[in-house]
Coordinates of N, CA and C in Angstrom, one line a residue:
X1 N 23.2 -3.6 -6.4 CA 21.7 -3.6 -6.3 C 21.2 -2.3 -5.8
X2 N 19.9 -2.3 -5.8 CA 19.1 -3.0 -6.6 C 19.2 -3.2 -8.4
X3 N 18.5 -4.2 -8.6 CA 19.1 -4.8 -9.6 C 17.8 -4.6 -10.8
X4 N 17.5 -3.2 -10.6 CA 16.4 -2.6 -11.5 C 16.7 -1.9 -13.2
X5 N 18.0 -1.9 -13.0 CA 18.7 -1.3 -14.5 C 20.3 -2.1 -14.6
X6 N 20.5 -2.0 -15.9 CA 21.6 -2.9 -16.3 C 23.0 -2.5 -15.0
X7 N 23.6 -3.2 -15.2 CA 24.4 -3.5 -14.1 C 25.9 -3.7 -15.1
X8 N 26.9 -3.0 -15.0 CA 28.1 -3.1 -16.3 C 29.3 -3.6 -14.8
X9 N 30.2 -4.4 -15.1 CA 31.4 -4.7 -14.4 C 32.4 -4.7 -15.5
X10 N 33.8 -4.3 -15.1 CA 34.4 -4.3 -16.4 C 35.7 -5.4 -16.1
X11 N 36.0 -6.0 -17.2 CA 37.1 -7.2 -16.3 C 38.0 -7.0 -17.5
X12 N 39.6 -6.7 -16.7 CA 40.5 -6.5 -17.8 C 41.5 -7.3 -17.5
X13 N 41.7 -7.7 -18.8 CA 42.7 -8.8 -19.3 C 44.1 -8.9 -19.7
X14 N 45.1 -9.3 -19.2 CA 46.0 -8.4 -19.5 C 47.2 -10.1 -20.0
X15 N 48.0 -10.0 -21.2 CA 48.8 -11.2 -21.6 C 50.3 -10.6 -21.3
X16 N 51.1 -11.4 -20.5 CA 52.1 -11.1 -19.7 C 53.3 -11.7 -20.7
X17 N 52.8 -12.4 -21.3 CA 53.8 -13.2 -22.3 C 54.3 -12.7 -23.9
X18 N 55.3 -13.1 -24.1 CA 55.3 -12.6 -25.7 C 54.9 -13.3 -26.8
X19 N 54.0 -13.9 -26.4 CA 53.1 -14.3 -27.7 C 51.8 -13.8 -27.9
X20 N 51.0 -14.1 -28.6 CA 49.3 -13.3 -28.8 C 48.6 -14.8 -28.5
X21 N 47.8 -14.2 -27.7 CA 46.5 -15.0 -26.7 C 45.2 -15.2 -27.2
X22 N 44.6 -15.9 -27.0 CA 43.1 -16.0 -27.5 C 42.2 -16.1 -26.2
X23 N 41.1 -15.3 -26.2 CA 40.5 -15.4 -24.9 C 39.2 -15.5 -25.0
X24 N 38.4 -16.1 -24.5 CA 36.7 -16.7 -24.4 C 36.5 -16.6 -23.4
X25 N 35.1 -15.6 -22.7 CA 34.5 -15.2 -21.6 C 33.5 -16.2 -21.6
X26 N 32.8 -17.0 -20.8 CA 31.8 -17.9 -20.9 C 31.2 -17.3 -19.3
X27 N 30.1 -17.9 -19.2 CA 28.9 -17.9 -18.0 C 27.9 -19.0 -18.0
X28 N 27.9 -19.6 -16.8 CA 26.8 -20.0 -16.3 C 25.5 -19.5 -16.3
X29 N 25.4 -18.3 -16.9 CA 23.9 -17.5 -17.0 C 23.9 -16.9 -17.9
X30 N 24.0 -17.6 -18.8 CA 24.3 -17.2 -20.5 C 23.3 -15.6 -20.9
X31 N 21.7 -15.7 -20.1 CA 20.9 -15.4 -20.7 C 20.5 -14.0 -19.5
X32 N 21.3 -14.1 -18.5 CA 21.2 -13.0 -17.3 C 22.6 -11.5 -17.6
X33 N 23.4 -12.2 -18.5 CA 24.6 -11.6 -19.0 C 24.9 -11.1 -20.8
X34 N 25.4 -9.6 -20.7 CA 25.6 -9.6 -21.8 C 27.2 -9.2 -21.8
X35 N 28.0 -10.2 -22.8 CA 29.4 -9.6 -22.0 C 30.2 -9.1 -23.9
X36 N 31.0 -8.1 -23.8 CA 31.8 -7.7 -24.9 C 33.0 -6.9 -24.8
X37 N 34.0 -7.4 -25.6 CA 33.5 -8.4 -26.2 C 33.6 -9.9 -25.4
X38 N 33.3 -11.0 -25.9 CA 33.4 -12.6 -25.2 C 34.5 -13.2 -25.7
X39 N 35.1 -12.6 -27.0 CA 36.1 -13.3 -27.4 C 37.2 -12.3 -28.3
X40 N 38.5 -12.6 -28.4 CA 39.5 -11.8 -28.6 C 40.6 -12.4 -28.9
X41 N 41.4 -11.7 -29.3 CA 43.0 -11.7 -29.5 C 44.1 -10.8 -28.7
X42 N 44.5 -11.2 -27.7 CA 45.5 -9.8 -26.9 C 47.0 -10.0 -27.7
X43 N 47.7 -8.9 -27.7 CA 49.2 -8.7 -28.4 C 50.0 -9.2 -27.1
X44 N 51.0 -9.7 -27.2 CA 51.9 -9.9 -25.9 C 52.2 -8.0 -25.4
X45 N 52.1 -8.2 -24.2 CA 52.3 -7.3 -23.2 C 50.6 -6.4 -22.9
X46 N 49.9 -6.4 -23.7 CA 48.8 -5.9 -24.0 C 47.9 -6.4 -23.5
X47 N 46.7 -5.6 -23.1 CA 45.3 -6.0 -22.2 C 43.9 -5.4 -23.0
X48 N 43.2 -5.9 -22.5 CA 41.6 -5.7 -22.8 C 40.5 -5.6 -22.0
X49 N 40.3 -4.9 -22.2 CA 38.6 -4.3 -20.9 C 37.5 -5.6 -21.6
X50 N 36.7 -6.0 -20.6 CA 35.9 -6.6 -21.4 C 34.5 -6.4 -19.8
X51 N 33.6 -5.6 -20.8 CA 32.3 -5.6 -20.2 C 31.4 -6.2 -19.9
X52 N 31.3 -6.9 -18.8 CA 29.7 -7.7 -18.1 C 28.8 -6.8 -17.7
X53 N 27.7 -6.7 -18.3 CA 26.3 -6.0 -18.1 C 25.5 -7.1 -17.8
X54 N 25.1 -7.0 -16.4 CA 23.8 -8.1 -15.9 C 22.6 -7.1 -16.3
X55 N 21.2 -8.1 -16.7 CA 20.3 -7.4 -17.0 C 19.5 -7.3 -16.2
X56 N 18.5 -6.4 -16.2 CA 17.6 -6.2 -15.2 C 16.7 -7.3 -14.8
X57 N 16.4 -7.9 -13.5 CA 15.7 -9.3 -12.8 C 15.7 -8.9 -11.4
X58 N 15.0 -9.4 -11.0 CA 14.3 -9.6 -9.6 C 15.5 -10.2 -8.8
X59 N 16.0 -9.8 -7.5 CA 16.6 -9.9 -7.2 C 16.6 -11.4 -6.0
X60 N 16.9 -12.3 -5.8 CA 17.1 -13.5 -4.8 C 18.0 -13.8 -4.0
X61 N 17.9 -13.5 -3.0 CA 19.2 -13.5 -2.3 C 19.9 -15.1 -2.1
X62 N 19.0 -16.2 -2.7 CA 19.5 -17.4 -2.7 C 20.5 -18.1 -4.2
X63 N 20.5 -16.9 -5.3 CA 21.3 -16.5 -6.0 C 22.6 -16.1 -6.3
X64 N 22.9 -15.8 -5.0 CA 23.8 -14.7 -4.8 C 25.6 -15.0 -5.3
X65 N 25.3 -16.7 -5.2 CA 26.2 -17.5 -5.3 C 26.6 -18.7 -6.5
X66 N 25.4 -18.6 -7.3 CA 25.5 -19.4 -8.2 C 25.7 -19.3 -9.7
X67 N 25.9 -18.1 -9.9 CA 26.7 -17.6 -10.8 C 28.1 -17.1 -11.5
X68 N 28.6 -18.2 -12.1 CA 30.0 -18.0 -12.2 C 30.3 -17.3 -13.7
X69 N 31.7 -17.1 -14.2 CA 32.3 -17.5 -15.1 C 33.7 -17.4 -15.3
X70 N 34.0 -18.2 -16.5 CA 35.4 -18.7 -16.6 C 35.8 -17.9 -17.8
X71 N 37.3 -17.7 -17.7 CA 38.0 -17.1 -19.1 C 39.0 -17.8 -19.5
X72 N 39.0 -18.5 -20.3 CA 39.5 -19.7 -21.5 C 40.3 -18.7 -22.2
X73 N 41.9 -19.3 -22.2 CA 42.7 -18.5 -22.8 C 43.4 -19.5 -23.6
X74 N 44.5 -19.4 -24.8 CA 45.3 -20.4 -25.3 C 45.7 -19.7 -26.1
X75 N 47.7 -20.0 -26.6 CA 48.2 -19.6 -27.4 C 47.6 -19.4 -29.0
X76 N 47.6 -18.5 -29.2 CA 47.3 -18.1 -30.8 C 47.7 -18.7 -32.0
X77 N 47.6 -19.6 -32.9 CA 48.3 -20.2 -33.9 C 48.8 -19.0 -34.8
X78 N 49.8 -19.4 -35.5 CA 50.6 -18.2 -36.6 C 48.9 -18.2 -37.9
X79 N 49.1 -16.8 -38.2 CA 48.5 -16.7 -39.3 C 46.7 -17.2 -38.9
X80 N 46.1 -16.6 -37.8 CA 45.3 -17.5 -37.7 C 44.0 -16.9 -38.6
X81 N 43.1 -16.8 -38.5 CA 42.1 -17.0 -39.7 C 40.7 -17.1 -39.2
X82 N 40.4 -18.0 -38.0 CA 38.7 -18.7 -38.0 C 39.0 -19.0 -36.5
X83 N 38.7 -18.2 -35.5 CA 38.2 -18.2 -34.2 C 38.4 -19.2 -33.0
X84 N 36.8 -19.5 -34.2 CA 36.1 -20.9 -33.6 C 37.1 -22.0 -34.2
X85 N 37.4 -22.4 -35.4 CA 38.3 -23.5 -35.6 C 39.5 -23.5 -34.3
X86 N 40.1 -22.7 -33.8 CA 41.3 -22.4 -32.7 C 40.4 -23.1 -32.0
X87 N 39.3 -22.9 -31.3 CA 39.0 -23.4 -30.0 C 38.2 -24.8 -30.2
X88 N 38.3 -25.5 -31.2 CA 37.7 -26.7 -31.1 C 38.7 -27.4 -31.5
X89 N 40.1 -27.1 -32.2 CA 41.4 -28.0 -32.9 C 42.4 -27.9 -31.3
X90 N 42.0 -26.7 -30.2 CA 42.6 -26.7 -29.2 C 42.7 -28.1 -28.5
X91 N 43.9 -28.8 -28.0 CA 43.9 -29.5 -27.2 C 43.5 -29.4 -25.4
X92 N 43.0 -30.2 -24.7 CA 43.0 -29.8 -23.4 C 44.1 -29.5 -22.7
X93 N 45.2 -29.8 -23.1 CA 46.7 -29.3 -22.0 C 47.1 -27.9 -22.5
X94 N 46.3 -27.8 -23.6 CA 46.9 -26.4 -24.1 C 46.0 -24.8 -23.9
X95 N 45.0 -25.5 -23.1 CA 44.0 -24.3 -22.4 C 44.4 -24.2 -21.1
X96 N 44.4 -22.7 -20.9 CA 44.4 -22.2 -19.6 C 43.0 -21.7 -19.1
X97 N 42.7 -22.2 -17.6 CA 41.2 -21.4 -17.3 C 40.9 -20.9 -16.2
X98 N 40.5 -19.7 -15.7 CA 40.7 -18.7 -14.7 C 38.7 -18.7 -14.1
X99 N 38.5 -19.4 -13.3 CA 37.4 -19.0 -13.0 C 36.8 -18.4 -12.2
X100 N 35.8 -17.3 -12.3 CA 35.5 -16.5 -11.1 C 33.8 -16.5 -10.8
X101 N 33.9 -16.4 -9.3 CA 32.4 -16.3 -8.9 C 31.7 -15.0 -9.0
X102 N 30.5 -14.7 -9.1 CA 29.7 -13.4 -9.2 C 28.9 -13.3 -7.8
X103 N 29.7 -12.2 -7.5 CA 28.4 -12.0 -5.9 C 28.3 -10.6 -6.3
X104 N 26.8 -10.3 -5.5 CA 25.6 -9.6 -5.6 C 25.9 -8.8 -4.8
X105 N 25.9 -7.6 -4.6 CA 26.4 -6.9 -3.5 C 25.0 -6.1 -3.5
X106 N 24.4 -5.7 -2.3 CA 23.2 -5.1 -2.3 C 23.6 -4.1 -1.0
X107 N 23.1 -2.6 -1.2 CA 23.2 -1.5 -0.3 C 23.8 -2.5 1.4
X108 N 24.4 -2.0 1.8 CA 24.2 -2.2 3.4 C 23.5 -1.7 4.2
X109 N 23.3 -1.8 5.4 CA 22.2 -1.2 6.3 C 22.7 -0.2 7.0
X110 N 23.3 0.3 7.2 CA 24.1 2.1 7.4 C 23.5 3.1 6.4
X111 N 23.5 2.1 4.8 CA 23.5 3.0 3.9 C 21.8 3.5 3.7
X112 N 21.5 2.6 4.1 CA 19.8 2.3 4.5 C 19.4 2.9 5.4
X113 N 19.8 3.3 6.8 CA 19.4 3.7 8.0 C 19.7 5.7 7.5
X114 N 20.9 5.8 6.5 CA 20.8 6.9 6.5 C 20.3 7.9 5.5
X115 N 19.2 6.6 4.5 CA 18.3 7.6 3.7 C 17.3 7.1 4.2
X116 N 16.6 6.6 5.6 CA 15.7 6.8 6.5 C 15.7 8.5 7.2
X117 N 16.8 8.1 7.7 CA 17.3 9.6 8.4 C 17.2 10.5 7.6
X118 N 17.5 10.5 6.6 CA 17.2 12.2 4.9 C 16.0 12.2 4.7
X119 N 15.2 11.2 5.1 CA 13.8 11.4 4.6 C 12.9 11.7 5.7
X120 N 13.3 11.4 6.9 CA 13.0 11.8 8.4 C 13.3 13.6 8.2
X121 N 14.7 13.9 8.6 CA 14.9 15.0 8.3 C 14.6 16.2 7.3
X122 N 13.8 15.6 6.0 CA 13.3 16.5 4.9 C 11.7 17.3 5.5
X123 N 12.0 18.6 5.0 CA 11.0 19.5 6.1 C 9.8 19.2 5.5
X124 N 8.6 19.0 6.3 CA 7.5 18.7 5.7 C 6.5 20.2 5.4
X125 N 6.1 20.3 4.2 CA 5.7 21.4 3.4 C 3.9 22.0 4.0
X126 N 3.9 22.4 4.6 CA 2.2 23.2 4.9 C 2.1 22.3 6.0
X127 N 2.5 22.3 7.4 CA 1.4 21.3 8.1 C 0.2 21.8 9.1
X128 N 0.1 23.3 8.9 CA -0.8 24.1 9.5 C -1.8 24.2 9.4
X129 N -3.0 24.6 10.1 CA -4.4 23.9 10.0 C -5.2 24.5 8.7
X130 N -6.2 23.8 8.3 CA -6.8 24.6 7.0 C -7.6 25.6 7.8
X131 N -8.5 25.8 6.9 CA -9.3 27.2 7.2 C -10.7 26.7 7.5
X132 N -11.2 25.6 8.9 CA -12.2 25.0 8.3 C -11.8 23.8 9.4
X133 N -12.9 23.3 9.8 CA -12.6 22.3 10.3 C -12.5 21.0 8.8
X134 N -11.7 20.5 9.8 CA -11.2 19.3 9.0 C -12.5 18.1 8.7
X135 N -12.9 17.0 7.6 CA -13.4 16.2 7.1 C -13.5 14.8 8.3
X136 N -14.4 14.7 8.6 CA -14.3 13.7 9.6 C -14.4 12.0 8.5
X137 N -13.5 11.3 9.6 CA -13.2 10.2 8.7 C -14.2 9.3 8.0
X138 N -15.6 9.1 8.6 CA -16.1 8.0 7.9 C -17.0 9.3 7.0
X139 N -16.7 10.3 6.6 CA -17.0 10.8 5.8 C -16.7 10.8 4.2
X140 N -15.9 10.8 4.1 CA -15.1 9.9 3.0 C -15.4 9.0 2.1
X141 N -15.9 7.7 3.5 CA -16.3 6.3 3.0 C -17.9 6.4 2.2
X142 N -19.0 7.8 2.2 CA -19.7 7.6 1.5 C -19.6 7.8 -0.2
X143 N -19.8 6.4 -0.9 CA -19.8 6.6 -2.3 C -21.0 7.1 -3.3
X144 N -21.2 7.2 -4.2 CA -21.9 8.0 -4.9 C -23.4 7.1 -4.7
X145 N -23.1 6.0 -4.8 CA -24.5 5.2 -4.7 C -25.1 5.6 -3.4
X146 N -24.4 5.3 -2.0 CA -24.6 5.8 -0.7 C -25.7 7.1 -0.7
X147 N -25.0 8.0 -1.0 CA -24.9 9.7 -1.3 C -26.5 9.8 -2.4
X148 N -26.3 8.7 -3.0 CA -27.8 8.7 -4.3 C -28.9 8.3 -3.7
X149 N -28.6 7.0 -2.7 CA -30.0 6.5 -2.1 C -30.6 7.3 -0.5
X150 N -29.3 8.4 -0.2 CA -29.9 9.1 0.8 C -31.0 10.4 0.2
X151 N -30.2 10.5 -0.9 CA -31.0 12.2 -1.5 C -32.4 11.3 -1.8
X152 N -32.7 9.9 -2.5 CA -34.1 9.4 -2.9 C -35.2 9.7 -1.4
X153 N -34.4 8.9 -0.5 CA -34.7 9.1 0.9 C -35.5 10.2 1.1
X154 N -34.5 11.0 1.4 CA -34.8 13.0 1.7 C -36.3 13.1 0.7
X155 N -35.9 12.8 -0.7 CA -36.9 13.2 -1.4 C -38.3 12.4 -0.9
X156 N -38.3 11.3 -1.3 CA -39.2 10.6 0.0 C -40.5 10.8 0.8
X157 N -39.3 11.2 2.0 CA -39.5 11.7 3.2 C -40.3 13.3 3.0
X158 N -39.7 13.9 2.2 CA -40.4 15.4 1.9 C -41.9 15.1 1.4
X159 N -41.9 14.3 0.4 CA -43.3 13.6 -0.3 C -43.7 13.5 0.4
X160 N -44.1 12.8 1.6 CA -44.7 12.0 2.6 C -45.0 13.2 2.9
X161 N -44.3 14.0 4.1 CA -45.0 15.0 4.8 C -46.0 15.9 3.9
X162 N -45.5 15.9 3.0 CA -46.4 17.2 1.9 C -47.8 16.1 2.1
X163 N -47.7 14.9 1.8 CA -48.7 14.5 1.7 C -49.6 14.7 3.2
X164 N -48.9 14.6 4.4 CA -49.6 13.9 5.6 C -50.0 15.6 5.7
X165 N -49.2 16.5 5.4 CA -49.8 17.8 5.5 C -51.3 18.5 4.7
X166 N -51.8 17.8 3.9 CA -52.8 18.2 2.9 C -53.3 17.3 3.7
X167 N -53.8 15.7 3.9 CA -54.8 15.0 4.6 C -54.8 15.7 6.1
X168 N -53.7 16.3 6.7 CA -53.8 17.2 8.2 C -55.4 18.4 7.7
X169 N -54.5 19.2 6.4 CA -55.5 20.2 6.2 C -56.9 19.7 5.8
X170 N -57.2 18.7 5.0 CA -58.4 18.4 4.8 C -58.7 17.9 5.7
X171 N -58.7 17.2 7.1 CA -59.1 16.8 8.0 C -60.1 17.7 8.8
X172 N -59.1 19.0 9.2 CA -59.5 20.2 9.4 C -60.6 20.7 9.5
X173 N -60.9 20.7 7.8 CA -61.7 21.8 7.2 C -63.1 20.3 7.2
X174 N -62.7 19.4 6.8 CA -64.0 18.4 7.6 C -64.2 18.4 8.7
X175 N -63.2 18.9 9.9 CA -63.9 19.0 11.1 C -64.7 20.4 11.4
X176 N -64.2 21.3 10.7 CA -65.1 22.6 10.5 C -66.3 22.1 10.4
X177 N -66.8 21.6 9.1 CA -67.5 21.2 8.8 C -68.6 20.6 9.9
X178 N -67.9 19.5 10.1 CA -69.0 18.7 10.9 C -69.3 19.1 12.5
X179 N -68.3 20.5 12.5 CA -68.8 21.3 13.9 C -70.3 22.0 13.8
X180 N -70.2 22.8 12.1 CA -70.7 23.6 11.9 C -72.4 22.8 11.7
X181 N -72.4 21.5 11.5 CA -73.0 20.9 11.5 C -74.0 20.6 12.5
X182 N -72.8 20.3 13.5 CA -73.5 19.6 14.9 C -74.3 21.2 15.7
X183 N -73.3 22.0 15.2 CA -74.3 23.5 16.0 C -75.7 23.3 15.3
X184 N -75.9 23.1 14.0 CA -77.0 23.3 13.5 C -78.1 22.4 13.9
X185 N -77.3 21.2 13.9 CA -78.2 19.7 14.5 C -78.9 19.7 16.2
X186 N -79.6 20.5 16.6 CA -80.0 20.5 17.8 C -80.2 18.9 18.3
X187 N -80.5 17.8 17.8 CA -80.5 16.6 18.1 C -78.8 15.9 18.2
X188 N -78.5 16.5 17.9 CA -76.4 15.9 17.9 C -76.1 16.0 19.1
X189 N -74.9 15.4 19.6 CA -73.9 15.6 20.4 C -72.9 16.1 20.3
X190 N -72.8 17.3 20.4 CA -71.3 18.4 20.5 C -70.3 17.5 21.1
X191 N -70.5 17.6 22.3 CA -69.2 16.9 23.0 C -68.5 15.1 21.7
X192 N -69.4 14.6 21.6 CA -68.7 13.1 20.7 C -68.6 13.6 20.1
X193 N -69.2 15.1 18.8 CA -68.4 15.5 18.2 C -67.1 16.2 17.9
X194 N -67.1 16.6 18.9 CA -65.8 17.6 19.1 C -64.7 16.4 19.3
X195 N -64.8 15.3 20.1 CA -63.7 14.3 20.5 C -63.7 13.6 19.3
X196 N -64.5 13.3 18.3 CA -63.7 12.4 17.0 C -63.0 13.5 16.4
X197 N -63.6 14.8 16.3 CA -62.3 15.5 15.8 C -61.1 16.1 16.1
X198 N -61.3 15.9 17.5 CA -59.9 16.0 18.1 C -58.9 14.9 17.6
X199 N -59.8 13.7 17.7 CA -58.9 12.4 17.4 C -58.6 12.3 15.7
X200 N -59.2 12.8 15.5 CA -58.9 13.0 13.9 C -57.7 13.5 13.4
X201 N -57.7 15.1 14.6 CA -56.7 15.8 14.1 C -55.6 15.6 14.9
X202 N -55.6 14.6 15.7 CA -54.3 14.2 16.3 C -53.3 13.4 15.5
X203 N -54.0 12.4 15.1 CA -53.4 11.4 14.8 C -52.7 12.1 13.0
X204 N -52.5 12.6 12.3 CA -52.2 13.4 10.8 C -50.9 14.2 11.4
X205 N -51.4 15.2 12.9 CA -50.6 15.3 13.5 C -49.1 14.4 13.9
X206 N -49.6 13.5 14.5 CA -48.3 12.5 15.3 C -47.7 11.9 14.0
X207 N -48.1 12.1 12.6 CA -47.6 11.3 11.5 C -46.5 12.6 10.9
X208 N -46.8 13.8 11.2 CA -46.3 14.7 10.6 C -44.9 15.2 11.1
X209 N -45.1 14.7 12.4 CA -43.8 14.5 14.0 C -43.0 13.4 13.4
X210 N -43.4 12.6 13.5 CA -42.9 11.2 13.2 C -42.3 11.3 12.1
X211 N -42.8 11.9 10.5 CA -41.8 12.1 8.9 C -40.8 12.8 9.3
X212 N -40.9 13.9 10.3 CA -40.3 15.2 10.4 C -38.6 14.5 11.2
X213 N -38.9 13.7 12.3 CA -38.0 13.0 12.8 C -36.8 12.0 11.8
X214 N -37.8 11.4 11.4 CA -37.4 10.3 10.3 C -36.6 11.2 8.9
X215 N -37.1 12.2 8.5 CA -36.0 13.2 7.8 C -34.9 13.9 8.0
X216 N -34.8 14.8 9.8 CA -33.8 15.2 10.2 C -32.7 14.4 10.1
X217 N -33.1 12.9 10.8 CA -32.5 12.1 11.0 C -31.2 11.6 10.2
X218 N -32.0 11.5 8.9 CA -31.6 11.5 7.3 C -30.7 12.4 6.9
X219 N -30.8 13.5 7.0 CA -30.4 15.0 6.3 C -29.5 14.9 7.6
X220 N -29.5 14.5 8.6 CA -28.1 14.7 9.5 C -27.6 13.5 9.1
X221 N -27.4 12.3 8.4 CA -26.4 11.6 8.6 C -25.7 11.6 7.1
X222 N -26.7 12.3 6.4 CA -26.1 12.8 5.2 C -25.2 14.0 5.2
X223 N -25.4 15.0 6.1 CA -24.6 15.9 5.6 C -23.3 15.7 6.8
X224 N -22.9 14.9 7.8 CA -22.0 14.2 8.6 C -21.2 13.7 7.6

């Protein structure tokens, strides 16, 4: 393991006798195995490689154990011809069967600990400072929409003042006005004059303070 690409074992067969042998590979996991060949003919004294390739599957370690198979052997009839007819005309006293279990062998933990260690030990490539302070983290987390509804903001907020700035300046120039007024009006009160235009021009003012804060505020947590 891992058990991510075909898996080949090779199991060789060897007939000790002087006759010619017939042999059938079978499995319990018909469909987890591809084995070749499965079936054969050996010469007396003669052997055969025969290849188990497990396919690629997810590995279970409650598996480990439940997969067998057997190799069904029996003397060869003279002259034989048809395989399959041999192994169904075979009697039961006349098969031999050799069964073997399949275990899973998966890395050990030495082998594990020491491509921890190789990957521990592999030099790490530039770890010296940029040129620049570095990106602070919840910087990052702003996404485009974020980033869209602050710039509407900004824009906004600039509107506003432009505006509170033009009603500041027209306020002004009507308090000119109604200065130049009250000098002319010998029946007027300068003093109540002068105090609604003070209050006039305060208040345009504390609105212009107020956008001005309310924008910084913005444009700093935008560019953070």
């Amino acid at each position: 393991g891992p058990f991510t690409d075909v898996v080949t074992t090779n199991l060789k067969l060897r007939n000790p006798s002087d006759r010619k042998v017939c042999f059938k590979v079978k499995t319990t996991a018909p469909r987890r195995y591809c084995v070749r060949p499965n079936s054969g003919i050996i010469d007396p004294g003669s052997s055969v490689i025969v290849s188990v390739m497990l396919q690629p599957f997810d590995y279970d370690p409650n598996e480990k154990s439940k997969h067998k198979f057997m190799v069904q052997t029996t003397y060869a009839p003279p002259n034989i011809t048809d395989m399959e007819a041999v192994w169904k005309e075979a009697k039961p006293d006349e098969l031999m069967d050799s069964k073997l279990r399949c275990v899973f062998e998966m890395p050990n933990e030495n082998d594990k600990l020491n491509d921890i260690d190789a990957s521990k030990s592999a030099p790490v490539l530039n770890t010296s400072k940029q040129d620049g302070p570095m990106p602070k983290p919840h910087s990052v987390s702003l996404n485009d929409t974020e980033t869209r509804k602050l710039m509407e903001e900004c824009k906004r907020l600039q509107a506003e003042i432009m505006k509170l700035t033009d009603e500041n300046r027209h306020l002004r120039d009507e308090g000119l006005r109604l200065r130049k007024v009250a000098h002319s009006d010998k029946s007027g009160s300068p003093t109540a004059l002068a105090l609604r235009d003070n209050g006039s021009n305060s208040l345009p003012s504390l609105l212009v303070v107020i956008a001005a804060i309310f924008i910084g505020f913005f444009l700093g947590k935008f560019i953070l």
